[in-house]
mmCIF file with all atom_site columns, C-alpha atoms in Angstrom:
data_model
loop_
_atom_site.group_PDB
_atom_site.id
_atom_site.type_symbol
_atom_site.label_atom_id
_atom_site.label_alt_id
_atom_site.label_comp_id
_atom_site.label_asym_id
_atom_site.label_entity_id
_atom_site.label_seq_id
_atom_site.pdbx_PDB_ins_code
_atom_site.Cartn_x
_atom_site.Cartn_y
_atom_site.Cartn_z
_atom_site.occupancy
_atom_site.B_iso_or_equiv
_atom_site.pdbx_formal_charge
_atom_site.auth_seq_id
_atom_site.auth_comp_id
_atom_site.auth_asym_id
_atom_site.auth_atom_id
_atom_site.pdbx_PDB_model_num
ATOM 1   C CA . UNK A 1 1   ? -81.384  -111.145 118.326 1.00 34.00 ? 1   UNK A CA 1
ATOM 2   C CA . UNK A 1 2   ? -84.631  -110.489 120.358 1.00 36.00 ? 2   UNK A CA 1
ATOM 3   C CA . UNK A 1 3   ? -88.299  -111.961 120.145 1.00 36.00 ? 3   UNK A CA 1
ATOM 4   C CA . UNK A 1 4   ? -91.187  -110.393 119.051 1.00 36.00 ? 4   UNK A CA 1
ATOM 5   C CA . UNK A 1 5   ? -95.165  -111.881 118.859 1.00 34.00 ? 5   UNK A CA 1
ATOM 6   C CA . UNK A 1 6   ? -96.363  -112.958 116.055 1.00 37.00 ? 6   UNK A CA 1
ATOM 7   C CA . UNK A 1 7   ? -99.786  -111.842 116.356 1.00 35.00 ? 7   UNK A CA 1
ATOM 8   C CA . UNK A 1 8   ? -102.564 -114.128 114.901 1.00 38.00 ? 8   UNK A CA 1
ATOM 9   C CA . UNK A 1 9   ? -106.399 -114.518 116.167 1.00 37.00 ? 9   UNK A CA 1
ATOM 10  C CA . UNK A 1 10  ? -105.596 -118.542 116.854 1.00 44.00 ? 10  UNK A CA 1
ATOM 11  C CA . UNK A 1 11  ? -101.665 -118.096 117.245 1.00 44.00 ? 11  UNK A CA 1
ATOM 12  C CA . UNK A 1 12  ? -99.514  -116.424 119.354 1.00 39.00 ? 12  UNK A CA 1
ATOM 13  C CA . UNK A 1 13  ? -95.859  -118.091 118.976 1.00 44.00 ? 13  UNK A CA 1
ATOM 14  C CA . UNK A 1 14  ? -92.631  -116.209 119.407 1.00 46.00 ? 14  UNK A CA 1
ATOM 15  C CA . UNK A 1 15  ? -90.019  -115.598 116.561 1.00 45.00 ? 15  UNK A CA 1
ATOM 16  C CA . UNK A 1 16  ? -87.045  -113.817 115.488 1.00 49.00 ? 16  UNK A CA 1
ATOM 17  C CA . UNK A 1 17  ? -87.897  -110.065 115.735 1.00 59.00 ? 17  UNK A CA 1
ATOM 18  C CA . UNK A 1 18  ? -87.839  -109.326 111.930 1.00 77.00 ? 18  UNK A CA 1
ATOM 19  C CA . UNK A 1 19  ? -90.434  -112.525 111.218 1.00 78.00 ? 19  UNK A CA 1
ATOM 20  C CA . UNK A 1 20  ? -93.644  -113.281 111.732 1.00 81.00 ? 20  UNK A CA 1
ATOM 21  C CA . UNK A 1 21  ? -94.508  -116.917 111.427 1.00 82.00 ? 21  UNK A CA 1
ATOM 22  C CA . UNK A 1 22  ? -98.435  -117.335 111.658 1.00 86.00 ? 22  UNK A CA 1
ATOM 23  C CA . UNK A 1 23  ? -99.906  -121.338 111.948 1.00 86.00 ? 23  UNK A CA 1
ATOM 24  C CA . UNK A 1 24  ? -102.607 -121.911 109.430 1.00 90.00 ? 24  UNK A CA 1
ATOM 25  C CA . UNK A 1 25  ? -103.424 -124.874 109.828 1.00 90.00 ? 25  UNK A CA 1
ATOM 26  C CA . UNK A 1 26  ? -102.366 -128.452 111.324 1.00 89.00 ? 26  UNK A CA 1
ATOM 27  C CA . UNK A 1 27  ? -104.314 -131.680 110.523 1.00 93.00 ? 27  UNK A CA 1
ATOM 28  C CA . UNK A 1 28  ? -103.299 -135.189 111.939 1.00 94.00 ? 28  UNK A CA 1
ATOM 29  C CA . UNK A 1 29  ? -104.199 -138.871 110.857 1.00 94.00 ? 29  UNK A CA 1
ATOM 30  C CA . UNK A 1 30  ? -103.786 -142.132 112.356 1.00 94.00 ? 30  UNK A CA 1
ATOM 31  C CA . UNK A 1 31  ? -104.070 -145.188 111.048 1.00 91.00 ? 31  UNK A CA 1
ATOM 32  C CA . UNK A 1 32  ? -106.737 -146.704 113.672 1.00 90.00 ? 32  UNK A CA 1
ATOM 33  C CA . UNK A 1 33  ? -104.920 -150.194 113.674 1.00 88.00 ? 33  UNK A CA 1
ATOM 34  C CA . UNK A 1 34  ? -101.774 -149.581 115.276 1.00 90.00 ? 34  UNK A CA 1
ATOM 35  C CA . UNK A 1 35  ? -102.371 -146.052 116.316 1.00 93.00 ? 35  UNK A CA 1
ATOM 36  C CA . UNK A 1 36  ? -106.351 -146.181 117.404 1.00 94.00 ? 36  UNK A CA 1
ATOM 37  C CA . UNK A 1 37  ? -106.154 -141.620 117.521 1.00 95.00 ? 37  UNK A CA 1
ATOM 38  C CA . UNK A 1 38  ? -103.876 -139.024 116.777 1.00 95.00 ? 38  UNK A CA 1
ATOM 39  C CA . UNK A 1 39  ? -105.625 -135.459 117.801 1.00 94.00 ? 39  UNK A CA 1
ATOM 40  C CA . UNK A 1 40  ? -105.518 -132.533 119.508 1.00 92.00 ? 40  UNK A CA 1
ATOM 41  C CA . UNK A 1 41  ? -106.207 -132.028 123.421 1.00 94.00 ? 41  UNK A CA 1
ATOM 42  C CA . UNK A 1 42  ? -109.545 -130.388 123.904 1.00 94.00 ? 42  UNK A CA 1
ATOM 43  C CA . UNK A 1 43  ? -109.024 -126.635 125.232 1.00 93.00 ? 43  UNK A CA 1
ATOM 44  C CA . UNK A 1 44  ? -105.128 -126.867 124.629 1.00 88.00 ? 44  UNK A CA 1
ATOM 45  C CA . UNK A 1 45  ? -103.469 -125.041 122.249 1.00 80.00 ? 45  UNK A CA 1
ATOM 46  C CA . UNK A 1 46  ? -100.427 -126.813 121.370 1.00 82.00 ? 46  UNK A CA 1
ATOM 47  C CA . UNK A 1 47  ? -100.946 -130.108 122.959 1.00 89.00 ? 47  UNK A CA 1
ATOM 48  C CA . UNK A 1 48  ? -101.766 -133.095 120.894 1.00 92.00 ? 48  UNK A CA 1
ATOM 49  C CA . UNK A 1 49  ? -102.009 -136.748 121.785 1.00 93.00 ? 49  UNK A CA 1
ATOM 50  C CA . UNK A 1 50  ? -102.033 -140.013 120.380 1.00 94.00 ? 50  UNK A CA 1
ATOM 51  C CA . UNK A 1 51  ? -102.683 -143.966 121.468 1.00 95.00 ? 51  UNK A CA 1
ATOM 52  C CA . UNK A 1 52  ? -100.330 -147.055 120.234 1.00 93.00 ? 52  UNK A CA 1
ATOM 53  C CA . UNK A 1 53  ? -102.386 -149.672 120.777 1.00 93.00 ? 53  UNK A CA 1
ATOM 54  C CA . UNK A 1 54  ? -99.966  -152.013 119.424 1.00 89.00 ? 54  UNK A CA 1
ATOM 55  C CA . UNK A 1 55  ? -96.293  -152.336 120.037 1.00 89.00 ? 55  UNK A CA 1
ATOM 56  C CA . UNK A 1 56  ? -94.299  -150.546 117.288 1.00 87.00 ? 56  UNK A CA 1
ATOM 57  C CA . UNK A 1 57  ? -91.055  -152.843 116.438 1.00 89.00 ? 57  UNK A CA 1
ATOM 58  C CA . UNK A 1 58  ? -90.103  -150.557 113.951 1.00 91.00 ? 58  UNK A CA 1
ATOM 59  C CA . UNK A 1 59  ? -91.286  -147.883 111.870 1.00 93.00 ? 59  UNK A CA 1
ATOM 60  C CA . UNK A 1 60  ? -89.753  -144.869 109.557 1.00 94.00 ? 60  UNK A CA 1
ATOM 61  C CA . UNK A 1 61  ? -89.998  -141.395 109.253 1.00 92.00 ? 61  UNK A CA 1
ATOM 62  C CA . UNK A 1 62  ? -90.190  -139.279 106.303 1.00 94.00 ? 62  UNK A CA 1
ATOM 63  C CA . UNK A 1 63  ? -90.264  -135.596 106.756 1.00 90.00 ? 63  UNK A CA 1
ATOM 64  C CA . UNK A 1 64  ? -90.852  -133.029 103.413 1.00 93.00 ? 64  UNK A CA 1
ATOM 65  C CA . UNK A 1 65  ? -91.036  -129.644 103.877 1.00 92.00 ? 65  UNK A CA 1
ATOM 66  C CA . UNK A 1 66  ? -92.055  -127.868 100.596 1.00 95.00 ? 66  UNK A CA 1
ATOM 67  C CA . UNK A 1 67  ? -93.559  -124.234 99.254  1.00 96.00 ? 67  UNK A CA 1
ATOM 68  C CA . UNK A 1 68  ? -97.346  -124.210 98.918  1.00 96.00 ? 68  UNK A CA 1
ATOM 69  C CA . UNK A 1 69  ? -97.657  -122.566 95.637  1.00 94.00 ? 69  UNK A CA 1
ATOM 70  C CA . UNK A 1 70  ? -94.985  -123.983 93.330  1.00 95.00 ? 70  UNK A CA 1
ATOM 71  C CA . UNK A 1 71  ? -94.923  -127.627 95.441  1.00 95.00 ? 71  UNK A CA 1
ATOM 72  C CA . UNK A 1 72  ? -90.745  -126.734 95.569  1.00 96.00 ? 72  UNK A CA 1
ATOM 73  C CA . UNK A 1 73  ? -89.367  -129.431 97.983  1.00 95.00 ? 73  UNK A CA 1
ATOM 74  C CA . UNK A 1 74  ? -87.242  -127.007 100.293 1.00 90.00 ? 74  UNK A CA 1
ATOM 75  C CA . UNK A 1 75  ? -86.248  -129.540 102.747 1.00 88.00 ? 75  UNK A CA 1
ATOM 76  C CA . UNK A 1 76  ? -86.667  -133.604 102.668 1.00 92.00 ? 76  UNK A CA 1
ATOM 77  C CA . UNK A 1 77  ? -85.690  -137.338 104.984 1.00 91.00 ? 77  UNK A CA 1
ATOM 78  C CA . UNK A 1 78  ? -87.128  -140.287 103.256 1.00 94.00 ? 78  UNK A CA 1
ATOM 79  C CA . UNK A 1 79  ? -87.647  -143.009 105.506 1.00 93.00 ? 79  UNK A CA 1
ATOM 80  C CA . UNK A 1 80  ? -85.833  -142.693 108.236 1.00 92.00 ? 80  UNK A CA 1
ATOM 81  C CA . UNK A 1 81  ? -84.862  -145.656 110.093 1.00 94.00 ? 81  UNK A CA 1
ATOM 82  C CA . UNK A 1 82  ? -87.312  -144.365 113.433 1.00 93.00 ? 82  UNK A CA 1
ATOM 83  C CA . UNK A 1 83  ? -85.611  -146.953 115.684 1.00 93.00 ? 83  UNK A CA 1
ATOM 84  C CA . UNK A 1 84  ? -82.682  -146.075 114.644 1.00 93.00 ? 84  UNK A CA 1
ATOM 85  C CA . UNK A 1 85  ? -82.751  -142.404 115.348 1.00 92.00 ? 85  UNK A CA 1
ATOM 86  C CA . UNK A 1 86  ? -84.293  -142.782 118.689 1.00 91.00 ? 86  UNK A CA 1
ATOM 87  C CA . UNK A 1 87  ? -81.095  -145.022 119.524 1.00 91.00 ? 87  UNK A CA 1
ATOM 88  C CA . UNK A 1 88  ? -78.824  -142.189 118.360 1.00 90.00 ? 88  UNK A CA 1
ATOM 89  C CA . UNK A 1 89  ? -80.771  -139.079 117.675 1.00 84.00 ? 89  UNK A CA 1
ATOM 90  C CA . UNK A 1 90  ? -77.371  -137.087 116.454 1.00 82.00 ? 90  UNK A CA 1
ATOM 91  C CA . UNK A 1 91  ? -77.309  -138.716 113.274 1.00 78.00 ? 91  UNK A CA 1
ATOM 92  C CA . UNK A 1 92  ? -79.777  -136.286 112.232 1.00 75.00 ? 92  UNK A CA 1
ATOM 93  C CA . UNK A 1 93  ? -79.048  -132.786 113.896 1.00 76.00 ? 93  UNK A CA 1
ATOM 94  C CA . UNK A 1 94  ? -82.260  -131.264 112.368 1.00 72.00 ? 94  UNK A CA 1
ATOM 95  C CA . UNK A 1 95  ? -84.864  -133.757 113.384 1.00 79.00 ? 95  UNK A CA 1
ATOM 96  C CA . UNK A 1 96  ? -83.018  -134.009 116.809 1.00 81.00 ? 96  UNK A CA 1
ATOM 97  C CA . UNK A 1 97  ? -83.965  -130.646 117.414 1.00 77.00 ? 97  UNK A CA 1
ATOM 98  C CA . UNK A 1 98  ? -87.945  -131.272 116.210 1.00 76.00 ? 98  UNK A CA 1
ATOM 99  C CA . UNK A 1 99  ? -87.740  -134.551 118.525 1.00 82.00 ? 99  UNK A CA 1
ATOM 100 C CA . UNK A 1 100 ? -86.780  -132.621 121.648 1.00 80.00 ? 100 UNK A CA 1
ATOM 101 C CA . UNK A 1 101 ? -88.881  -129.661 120.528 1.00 77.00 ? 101 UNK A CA 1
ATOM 102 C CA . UNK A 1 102 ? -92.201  -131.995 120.790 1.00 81.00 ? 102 UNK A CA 1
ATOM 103 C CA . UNK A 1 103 ? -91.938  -134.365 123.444 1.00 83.00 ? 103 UNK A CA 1
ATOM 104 C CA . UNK A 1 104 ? -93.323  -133.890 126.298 1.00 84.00 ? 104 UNK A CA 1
ATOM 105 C CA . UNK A 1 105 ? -92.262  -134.357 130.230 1.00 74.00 ? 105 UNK A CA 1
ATOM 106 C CA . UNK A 1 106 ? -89.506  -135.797 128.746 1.00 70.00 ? 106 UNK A CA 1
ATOM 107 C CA . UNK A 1 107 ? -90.797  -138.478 127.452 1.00 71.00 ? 107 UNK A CA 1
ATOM 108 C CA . UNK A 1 108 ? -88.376  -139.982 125.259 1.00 76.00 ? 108 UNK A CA 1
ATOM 109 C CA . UNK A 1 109 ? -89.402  -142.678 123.049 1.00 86.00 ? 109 UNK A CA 1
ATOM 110 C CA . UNK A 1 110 ? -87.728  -146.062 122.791 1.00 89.00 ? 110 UNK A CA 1
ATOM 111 C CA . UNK A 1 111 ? -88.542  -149.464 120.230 1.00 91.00 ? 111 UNK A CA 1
ATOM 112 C CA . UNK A 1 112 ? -90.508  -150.842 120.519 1.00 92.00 ? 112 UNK A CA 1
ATOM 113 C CA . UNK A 1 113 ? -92.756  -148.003 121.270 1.00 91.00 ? 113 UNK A CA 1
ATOM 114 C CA . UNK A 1 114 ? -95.548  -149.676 123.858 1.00 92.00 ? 114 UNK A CA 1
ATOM 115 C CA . UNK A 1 115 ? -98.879  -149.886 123.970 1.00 93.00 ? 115 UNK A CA 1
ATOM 116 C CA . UNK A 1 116 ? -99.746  -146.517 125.598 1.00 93.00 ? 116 UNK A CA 1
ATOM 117 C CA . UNK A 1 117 ? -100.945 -143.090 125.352 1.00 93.00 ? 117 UNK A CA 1
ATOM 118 C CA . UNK A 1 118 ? -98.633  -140.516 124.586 1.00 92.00 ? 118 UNK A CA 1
ATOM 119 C CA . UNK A 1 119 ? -98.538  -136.624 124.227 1.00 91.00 ? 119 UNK A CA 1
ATOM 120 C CA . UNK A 1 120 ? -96.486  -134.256 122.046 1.00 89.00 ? 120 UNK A CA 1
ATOM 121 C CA . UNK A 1 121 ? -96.531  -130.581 122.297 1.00 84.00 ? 121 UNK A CA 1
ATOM 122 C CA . UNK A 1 122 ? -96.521  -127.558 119.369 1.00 71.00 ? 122 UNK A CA 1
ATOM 123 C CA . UNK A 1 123 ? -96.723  -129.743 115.820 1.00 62.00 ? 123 UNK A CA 1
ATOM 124 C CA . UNK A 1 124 ? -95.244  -126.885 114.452 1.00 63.00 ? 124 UNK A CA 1
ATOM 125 C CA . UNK A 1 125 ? -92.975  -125.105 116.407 1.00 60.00 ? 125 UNK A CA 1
ATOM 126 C CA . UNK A 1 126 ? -90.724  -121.564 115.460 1.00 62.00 ? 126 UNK A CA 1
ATOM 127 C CA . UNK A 1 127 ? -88.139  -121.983 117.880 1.00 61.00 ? 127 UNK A CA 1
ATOM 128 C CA . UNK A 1 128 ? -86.550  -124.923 115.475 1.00 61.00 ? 128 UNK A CA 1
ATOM 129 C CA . UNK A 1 129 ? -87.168  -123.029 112.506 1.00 65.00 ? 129 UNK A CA 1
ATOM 130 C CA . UNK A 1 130 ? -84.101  -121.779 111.075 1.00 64.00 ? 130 UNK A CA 1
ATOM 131 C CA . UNK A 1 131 ? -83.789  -117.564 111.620 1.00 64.00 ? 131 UNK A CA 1
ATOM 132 C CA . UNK A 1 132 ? -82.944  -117.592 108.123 1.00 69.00 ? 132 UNK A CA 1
ATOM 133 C CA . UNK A 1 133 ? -86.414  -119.285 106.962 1.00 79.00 ? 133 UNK A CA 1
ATOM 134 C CA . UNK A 1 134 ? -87.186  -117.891 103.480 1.00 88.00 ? 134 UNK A CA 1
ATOM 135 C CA . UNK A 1 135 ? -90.341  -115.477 103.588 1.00 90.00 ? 135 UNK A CA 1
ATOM 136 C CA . UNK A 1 136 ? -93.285  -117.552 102.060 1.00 93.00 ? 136 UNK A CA 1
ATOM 137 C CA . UNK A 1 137 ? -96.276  -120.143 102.681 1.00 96.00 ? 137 UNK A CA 1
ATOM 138 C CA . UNK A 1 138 ? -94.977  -123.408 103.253 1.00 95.00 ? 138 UNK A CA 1
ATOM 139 C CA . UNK A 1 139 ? -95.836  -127.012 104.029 1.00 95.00 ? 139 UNK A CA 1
ATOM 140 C CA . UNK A 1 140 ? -94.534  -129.205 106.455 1.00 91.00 ? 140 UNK A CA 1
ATOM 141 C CA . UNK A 1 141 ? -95.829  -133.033 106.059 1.00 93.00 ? 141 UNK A CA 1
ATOM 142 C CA . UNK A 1 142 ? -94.168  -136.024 108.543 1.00 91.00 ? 142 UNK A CA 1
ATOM 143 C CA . UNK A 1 143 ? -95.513  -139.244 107.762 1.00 93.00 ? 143 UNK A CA 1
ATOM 144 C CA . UNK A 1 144 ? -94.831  -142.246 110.345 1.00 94.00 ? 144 UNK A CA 1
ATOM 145 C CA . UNK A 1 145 ? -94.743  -145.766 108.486 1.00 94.00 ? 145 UNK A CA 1
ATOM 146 C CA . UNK A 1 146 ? -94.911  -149.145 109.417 1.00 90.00 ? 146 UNK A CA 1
ATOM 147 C CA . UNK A 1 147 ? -93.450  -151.650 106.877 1.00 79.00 ? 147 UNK A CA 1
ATOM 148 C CA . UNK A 1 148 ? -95.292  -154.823 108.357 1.00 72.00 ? 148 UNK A CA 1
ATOM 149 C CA . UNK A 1 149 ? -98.643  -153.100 108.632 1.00 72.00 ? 149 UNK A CA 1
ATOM 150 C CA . UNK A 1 150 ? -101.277 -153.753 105.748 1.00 74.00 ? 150 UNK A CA 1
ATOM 151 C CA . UNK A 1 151 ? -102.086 -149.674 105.902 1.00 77.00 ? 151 UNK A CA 1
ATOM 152 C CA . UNK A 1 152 ? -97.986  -148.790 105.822 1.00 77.00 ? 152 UNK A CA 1
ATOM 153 C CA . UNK A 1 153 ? -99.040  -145.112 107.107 1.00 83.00 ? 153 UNK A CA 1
ATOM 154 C CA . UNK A 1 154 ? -99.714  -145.086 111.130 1.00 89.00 ? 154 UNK A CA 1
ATOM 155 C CA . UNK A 1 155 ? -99.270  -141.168 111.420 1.00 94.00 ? 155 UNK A CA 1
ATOM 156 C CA . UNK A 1 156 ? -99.343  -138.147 109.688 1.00 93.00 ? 156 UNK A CA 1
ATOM 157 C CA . UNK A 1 157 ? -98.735  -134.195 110.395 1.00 91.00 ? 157 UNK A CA 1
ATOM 158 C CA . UNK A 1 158 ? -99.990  -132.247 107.655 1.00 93.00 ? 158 UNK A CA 1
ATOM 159 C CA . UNK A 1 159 ? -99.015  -128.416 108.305 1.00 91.00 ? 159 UNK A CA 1
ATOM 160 C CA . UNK A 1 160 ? -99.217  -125.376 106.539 1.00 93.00 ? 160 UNK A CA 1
ATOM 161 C CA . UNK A 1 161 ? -97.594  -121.927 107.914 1.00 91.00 ? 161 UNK A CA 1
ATOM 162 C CA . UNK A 1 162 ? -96.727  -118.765 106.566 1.00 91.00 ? 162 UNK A CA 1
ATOM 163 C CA . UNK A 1 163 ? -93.515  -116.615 107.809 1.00 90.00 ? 163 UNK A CA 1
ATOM 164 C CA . UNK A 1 164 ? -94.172  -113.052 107.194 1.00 88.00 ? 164 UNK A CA 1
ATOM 165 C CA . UNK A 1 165 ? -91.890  -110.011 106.933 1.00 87.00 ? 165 UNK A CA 1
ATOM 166 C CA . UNK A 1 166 ? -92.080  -107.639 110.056 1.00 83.00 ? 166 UNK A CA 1
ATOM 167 C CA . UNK A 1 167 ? -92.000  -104.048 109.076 1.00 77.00 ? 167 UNK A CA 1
#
């Protein structure tokens, strides 16, 4: 199948030739405690970073991908054993491919994550994005919890896309 561009003002991302899959918007959170930011690199397109401050022992990951208008849940992991999946990242093919599709340098990830600064590239990227995507406007939310923290959230990606028809 060949690539074409999607062609947006802010967003210029390949995709499969009969799609076009335009970024509307991404928004990230931290928690300030654990995680002190969680933002994107000044003058860089897709490249965001974040500081643990604290050691991570363990933490989950839930991951809901759902349809802006009607709020349909299209795809959804709820709370992921993070620690886990970074020991064995095949026991979820899906996020596997989103894991190895935003590190960066390959930086892999181990628990407990240290105290350090850390960079992940293209929050939302259409090269994992199944060819078969439904045509839409969608949301894409993964939230990164921490049990024993008194604010359980420590991360958030809150993204909304649209993929197009090409005609």
């Amino acid at each position: 199948m060949g690539v074409a561009l999607a062609v947006d003002i802010k967003n210029v991302v390949p995709v499969p030739v009969n799609r076009k899959f335009v970024i509307q918007s991404v928004q990230t959170n931290s928690d300030n405690d654990f995680v002190e930011y969680f933002r994107k690199v000044p003058n860089e397109r897709f490249l965001y970073t974040f500081r643990v401050v604290k050691p991570a022992t363990s933490f989950t990951i839930s991951i809901t991908l759902s349809t802006v208008k009607s709020k349909r849940i299209m795809y959804k992991i709820d709370k992921l054993n993070g620690c886990q999946f970074l020991k064995n990242q095949m026991m979820n093919k899906f996020l596997s491919q989103i894991y190895r599709a935003l590190v960066v340098n390959n930086t892999l990830f181990e628990c407990p994550i240290r105290a350090n600064v850390y960079f992940l590239r293209n929050l939302i990227n259409p090269k994992i994005m199944p060819h078969f995507h439904p045509l839409g406007y969608y949301q894409l939310s993964i939230r990164i919890e921490m049990p024993e923290n008194r604010k359980p959230l420590i991360m958030e990606i809150l993204s909304k896309y649209f993929v197009l028809a090409i005609k």
